[in-house]
Amino acid sequence: MAINCPEGTRDLLPDEMAFWTSFKACATDIFSRYGYLPLETPIFEQTELFVRGIGEATDVVSKEMFSAVSGENLKRLMAGESIKSKSKLSLRPEGTAGVVRAVVQHDLVPQGSAPAKLMYAGPMFRAERPQKGRQRQFNQVGIECLGADDPSVDAEGIIMLMRFYEAIGIPVAHTRLLINSMGCESCRPAYRELVRAYMDEHKDELCDECSRRAEINPLRAFDCKNPACAAAMEHAPKITDHLCDDCKAHYATVKSYLDAAGLTYVEDYKLVRGLDYYTRTVFEVQVTEGMGSQNAIGGGGRYDKLAQEVGGRPTPGFGFALGYERCVLALEAAGFSFPAAQRCDVFVACVDDSARSLAFSLVQDCRDGGLIAEMDHQNRSLKSQFKLADKLGAAHVVVLGPDEIAQGEVVLRNMETHDERRVALDDVVGALR
């Protein structure tokens, strides 16, 4: 039986791989204009990082993380022995916790310094039920800004993300920007108790999962996809009615910056995002056409306590992540298709075997000259070589045979116009360039 890729994963074939590369390059281009620099963190981290950073009560930590152990540690676990905390590893389910850990570990935000603006791109892993736009291994592009609590950072990040969507080709008219404030440690605890009390009064209308959440993190009930829970939470207290003065001012300033930038947004008091580390600003970008209910393509917010949670000094932060696979679905809904990855500037065709050695050298000269060059490696006929050149998308074909070698020339054919001309063998690279 043939072995296929694991459930919930997929191969990025050459055409899509080329687009993923250009997708990341576009993000780098846009984000670097705002001062963001690339960073790469390990694909796996100590499990404790995600437990402390994301929150033990979240679905991500409690249900969806993939754990990784070495062969020796697996033997110990199977024998009923314990292993050290540093040996308990998990594949990263998201990028923020790892970036914040790196910032703390390497002291990238010394006291009094400018904020650290960092960006990343790569695979994340969650043990979810695979479905369209939701894989167990998926790719994200994200940014994190550590060291500044001014609302301008929040607004700048949201504007930057919307500029990226526009640049990559997702129609702005088909997107919806949702924003909210989660409050801070001064006002959120009291609000959390109000929501818990409300949920206790309506516990008969809530699912078992939300009843459990009421004791651990009641705000997560706003994120429940159960229709009955959504209806019950519709009349729950609104966080925006219970913000402290500082959070109200912060939220109002973020909105004023977005207004000044001409961005249209919807205030959604039920928007809480799925991770525990968020404070104050949270936002999400959705696609309004062609994606059904799985229509979120990116989001994020502020997390001013996360650095302390992972053992660092108090360091305010803001970030977002966008899902590559979700963006592809949004682009496809707008009529996008992957361009062909295969490109060939010149194909060197041999009339017979006598030209093969010289053709091989000419191909190397073309490549050294910066051209994408190919030749036949299967002893095809000249007619079949032209078919292969056409399949490879060759812009030009160089024909080399005994007569051409004797005259020190080649026949150069433009595959689009079918025009042919003779070019000196020593001038082929220059003529093509």
XYZ file of N, CA and C in Angstrom, residues 68 82 131 247 282 300 312 414:
24
model
N 6.163 16.026 21.909
C 7.296 15.356 21.260
C 8.268 14.886 22.336
N 9.049 9.337 35.490
C 8.825 10.737 35.126
C 10.027 11.259 34.351
N -10.280 19.906 8.281
C -11.348 20.346 7.402
C -10.794 21.433 6.499
N -8.283 51.993 29.950
C -8.616 51.114 28.823
C -9.571 51.792 27.847
N -8.045 43.689 20.818
C -8.079 42.435 20.062
C -8.778 42.738 18.740
N -5.275 39.229 15.960
C -4.308 39.311 17.049
C -4.734 40.332 18.076
N 10.008 36.872 32.214
C 10.731 38.109 31.940
C 10.234 39.268 32.767
N 12.648 31.907 -31.065
C 11.737 32.504 -30.095
C 10.478 31.663 -30.075
